[in-house]
PDB file of C-alpha atoms and ligand atoms in Angstrom:
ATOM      1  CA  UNK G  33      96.350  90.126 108.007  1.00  0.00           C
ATOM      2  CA  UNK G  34      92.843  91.170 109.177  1.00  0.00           C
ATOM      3  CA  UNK G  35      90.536  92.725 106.044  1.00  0.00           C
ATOM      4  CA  UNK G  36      87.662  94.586 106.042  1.00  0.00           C
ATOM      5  CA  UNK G  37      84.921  94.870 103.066  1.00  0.00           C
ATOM      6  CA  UNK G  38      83.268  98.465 103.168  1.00  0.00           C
ATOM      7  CA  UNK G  39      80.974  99.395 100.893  1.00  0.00           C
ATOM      8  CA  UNK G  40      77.989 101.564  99.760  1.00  0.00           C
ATOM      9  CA  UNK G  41      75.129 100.006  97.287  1.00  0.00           C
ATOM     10  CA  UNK G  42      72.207 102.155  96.502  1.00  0.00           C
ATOM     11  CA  UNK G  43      70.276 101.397  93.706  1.00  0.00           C
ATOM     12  CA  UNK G  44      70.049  97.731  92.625  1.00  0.00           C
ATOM     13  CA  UNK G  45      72.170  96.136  95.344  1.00  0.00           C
ATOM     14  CA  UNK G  46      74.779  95.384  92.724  1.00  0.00           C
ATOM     15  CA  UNK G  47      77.532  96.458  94.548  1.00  0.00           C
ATOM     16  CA  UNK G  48      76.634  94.914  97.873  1.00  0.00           C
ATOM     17  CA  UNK G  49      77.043  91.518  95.750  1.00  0.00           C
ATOM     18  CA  UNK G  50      80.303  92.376  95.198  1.00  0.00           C
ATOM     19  CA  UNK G  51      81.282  92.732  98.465  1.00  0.00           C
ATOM     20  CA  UNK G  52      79.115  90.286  99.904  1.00  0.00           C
ATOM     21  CA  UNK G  53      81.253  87.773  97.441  1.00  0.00           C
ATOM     22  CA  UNK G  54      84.657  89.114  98.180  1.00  0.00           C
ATOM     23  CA  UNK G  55      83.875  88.813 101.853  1.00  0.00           C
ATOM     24  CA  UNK G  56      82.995  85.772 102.182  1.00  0.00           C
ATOM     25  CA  UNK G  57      86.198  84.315  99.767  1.00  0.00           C
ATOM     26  CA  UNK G  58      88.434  86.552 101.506  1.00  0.00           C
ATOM     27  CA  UNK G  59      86.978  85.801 105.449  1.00  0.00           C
ATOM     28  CA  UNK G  60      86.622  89.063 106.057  1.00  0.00           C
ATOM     29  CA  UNK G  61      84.485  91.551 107.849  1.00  0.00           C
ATOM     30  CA  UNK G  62      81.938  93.104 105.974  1.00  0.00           C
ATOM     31  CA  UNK G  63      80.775  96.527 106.473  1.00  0.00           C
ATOM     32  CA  UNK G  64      78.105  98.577 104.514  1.00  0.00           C
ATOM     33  CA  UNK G  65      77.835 102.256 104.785  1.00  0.00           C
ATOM     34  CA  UNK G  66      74.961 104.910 104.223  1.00  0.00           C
ATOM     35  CA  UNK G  67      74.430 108.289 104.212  1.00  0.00           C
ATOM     36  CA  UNK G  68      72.413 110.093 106.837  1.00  0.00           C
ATOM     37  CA  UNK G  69      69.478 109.695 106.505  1.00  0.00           C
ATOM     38  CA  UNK G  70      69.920 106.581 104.054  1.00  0.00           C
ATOM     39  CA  UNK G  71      68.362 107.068  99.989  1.00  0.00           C
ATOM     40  CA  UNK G  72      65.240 106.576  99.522  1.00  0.00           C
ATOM     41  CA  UNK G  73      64.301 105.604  95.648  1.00  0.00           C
ATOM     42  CA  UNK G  74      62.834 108.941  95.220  1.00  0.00           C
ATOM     43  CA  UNK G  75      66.209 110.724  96.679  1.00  0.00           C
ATOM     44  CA  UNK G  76      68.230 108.431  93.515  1.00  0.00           C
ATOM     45  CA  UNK G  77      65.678 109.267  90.767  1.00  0.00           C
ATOM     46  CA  UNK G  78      68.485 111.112  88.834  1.00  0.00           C
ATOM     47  CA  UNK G  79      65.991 112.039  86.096  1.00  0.00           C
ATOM     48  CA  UNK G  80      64.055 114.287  88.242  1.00  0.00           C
ATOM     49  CA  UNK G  81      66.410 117.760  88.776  1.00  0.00           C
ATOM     50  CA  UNK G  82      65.421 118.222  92.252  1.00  0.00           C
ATOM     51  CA  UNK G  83      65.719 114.613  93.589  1.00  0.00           C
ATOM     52  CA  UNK G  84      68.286 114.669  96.592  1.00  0.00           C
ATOM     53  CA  UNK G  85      71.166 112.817  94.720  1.00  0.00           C
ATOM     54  CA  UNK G  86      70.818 115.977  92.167  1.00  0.00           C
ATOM     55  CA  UNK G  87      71.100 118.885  94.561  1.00  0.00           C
ATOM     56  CA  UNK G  88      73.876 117.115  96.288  1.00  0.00           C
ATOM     57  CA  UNK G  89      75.641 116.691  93.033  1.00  0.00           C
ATOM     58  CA  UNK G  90      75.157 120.470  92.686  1.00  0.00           C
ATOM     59  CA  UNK G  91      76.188 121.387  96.324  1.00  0.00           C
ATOM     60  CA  UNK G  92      79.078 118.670  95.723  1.00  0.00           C
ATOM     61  CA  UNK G  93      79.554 119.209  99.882  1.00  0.00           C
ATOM     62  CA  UNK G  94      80.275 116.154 101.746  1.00  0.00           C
ATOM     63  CA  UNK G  95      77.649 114.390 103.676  1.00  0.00           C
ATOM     64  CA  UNK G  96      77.145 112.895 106.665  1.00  0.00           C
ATOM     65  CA  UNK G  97      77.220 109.349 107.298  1.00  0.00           C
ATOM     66  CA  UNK G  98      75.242 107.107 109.780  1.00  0.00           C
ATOM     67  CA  UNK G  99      77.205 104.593 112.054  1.00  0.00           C
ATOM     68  CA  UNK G 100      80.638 104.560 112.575  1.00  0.00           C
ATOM     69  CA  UNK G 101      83.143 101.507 112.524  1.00  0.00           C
ATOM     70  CA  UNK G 102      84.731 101.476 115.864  1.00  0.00           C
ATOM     71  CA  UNK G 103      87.338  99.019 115.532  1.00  0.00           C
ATOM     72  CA  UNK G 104      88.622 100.885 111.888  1.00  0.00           C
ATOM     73  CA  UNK G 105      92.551 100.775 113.473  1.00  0.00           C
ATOM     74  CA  UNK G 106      92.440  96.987 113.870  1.00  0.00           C
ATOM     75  CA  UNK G 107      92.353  96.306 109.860  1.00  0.00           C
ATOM     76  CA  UNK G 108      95.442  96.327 107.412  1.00  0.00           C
ATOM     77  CA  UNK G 109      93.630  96.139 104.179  1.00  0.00           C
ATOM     78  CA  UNK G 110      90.367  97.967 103.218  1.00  0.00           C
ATOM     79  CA  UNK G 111      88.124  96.981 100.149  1.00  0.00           C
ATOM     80  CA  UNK G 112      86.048  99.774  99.343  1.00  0.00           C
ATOM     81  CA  UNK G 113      83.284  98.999  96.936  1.00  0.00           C
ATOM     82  CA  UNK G 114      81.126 101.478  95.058  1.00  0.00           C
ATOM     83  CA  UNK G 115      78.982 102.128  92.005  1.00  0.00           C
ATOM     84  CA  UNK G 116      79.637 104.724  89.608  1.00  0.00           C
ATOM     85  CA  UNK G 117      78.053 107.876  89.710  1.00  0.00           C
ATOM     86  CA  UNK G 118      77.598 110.283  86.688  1.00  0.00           C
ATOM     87  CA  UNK G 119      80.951 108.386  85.413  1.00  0.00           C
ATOM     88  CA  UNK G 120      82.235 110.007  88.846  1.00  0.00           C
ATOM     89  CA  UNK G 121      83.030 108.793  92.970  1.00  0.00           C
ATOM     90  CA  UNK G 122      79.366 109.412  94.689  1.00  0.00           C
ATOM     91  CA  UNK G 123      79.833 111.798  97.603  1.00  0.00           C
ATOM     92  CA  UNK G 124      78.606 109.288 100.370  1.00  0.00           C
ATOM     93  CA  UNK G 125      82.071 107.673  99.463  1.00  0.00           C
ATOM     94  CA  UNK G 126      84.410 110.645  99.613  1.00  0.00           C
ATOM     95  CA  UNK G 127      82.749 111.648 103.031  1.00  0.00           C
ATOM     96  CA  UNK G 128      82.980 108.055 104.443  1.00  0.00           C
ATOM     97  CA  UNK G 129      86.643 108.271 103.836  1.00  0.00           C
ATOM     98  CA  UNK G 130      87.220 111.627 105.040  1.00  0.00           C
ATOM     99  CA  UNK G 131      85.811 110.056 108.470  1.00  0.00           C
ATOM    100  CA  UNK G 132      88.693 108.182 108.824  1.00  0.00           C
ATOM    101  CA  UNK G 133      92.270 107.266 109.874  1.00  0.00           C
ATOM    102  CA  UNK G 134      93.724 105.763 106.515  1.00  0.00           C
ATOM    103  CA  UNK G 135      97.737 105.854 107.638  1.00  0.00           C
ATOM    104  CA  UNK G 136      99.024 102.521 106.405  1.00  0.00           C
ATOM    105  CA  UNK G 137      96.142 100.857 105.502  1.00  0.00           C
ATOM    106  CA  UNK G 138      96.528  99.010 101.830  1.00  0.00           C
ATOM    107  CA  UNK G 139      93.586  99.596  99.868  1.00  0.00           C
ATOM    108  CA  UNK G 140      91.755  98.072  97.166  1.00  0.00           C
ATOM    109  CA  UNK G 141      88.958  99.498  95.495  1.00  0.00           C
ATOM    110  CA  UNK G 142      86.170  97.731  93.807  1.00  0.00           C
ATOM    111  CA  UNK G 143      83.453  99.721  91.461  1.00  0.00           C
ATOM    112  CA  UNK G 144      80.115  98.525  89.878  1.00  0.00           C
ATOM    113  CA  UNK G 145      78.816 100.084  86.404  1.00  0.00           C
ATOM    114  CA  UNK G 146      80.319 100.495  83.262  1.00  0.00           C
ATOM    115  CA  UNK G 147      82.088 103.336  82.745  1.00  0.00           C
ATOM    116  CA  UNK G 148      85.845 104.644  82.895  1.00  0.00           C
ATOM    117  CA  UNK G 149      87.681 104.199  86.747  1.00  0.00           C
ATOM    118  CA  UNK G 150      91.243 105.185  85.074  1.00  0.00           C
ATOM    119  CA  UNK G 151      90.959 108.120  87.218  1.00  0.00           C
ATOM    120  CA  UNK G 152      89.479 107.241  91.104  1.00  0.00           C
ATOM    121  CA  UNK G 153      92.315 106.349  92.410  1.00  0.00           C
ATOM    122  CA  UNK G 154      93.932 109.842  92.058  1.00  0.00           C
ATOM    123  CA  UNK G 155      90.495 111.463  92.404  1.00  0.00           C
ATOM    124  CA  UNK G 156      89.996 109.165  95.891  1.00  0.00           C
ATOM    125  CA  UNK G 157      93.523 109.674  97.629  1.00  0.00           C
ATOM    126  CA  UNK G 158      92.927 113.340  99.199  1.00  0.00           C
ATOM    127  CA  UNK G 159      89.893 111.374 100.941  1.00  0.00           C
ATOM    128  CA  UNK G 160      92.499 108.649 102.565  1.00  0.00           C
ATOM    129  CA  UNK G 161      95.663 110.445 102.943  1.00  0.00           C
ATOM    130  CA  UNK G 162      98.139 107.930 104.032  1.00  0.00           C
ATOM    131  CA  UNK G 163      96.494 104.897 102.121  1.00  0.00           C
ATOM    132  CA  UNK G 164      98.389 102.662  99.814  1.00  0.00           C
ATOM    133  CA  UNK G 165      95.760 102.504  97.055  1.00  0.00           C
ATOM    134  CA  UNK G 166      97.081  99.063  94.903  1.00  0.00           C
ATOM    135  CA  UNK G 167      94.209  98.736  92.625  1.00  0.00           C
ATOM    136  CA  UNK G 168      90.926  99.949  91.496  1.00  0.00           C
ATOM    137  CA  UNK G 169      89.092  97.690  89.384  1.00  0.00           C
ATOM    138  CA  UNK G 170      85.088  97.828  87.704  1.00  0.00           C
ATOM    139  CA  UNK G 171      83.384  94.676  87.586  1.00  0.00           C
ATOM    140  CA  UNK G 172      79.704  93.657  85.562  1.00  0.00           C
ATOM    141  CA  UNK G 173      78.920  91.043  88.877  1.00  0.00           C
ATOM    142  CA  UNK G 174      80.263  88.781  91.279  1.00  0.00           C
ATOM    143  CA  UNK G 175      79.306  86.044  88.690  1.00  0.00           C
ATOM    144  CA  UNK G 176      82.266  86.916  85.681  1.00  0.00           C
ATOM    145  CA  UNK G 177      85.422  84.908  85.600  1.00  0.00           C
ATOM    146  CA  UNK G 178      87.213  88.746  86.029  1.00  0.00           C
ATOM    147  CA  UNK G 179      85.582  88.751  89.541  1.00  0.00           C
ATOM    148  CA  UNK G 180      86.391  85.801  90.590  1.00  0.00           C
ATOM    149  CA  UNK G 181      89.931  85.823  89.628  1.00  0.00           C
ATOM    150  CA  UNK G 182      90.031  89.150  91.251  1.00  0.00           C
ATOM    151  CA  UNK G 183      89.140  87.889  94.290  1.00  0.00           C
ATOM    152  CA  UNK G 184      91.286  84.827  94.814  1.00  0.00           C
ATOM    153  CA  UNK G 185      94.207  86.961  93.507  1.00  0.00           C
ATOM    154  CA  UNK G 186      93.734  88.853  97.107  1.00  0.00           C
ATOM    155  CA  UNK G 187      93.694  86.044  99.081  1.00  0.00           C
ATOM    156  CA  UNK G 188      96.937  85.644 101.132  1.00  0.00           C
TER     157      UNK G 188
HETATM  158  C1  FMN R  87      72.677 108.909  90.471  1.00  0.00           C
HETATM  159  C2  FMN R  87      73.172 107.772  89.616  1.00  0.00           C
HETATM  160  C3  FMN R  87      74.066 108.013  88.581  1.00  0.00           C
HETATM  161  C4  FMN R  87      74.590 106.943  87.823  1.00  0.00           C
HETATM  162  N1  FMN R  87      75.529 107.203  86.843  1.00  0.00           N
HETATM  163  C5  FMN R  87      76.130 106.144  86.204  1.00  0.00           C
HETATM  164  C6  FMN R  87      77.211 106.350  85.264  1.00  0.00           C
HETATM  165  O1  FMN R  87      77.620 107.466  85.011  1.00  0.00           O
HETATM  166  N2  FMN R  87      77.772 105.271  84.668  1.00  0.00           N
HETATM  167  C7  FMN R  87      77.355 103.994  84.939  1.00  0.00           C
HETATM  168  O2  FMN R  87      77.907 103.041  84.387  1.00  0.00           O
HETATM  169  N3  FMN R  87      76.321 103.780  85.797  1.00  0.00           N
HETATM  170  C8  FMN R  87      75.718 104.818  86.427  1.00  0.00           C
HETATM  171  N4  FMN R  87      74.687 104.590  87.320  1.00  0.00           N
HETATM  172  C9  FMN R  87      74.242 103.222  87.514  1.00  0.00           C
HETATM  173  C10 FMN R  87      74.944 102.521  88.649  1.00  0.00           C
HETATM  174  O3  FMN R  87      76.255 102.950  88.847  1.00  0.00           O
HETATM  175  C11 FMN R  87      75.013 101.012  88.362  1.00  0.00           C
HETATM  176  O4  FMN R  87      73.754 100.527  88.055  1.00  0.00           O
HETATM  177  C12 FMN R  87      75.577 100.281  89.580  1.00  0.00           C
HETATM  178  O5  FMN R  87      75.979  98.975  89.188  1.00  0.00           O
HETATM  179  C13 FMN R  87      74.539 100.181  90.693  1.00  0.00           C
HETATM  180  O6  FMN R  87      75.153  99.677  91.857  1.00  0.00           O
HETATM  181  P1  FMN R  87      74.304  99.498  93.205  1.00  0.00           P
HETATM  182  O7  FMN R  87      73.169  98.566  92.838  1.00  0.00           O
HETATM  183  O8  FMN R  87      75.253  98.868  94.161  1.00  0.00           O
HETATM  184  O9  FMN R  87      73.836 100.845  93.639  1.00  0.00           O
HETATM  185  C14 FMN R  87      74.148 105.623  88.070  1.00  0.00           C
HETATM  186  C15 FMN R  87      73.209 105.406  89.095  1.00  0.00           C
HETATM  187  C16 FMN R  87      72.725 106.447  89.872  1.00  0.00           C
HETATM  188  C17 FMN R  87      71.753 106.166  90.989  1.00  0.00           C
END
């Protein structure tokens, strides 16, 4: 079974160290996605109204992403790792799934912060019609026993 590790980290990296971890105890590709052109600290500065991630929020329009993964066909399981967003799925997430082909795929989704995912998977599926979505799950840092569990749980 062939298993990719996509994922967008923005402000602190957190979530790349999730998926940096999973991909490397799962053997699997990793794959980190941006939006076009990528954030700039100033474009996440939520307290500011007109920052970029604010008038997006408004617009709530998807956006477009740089880079594409050619070879997106060839994988049976997706991760897709995030943080969370205004308790909420940030729009460079929902457009990077709209970009794709999700028929079959299994997908587990993995979400950095610390608020409430009972939601996402419902809110994410119109993004990746077709997808199997088994599990979302919010984790603190690849360093917590919950993590780590996590991860060898999807090793097969
Ligand atoms: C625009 C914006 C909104 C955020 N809203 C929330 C939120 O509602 N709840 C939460 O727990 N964290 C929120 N955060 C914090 C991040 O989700 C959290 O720090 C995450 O672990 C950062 O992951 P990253 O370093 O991979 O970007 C927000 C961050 C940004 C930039």
């Amino acid at each position: 079974m062939k298993t990719l590790v996509s994922f967008f980290s923005a402000q602190s990296r957190k979530t790349a160290d999730l998926a940096t971890a999973l991909a490397f105890v799962l053997g699997a590709d990793r794959y980190e996605f941006k939006p076009d052109p990528p954030y700039t600290p100033e474009d996440l500065d939520y307290n500011n109204p007109d920052a970029r991630v604010n008038r997006e929020a408004k617009a709530q329009a998807l956006i477009p992403i740089q880079g594409r993964i050619e070879n997106f066909e060839a994988y049976d399981r997706v991760m897709l790792g995030f943080p969370i967003w205004w308790g909420a799925i940030p729009l460079a997430v929902k457009s990077f799934c709209k970009g794709y082909n999700w028929t079959g795929k299994r997908v587990c989704v993995f979400v950095s912060g610390w608020d409430d995912v009972s939601r996402f998977a419902e809110i994410l599926q119109p993004y990746m019609e077709g997808a199997e979505i088994l599990d979302v799950k919010l984790f603190k840092g690849p360093n917590t026993p919950e993590f780590r569990r996590w991860a060898e749980a999807l090793k097969t």
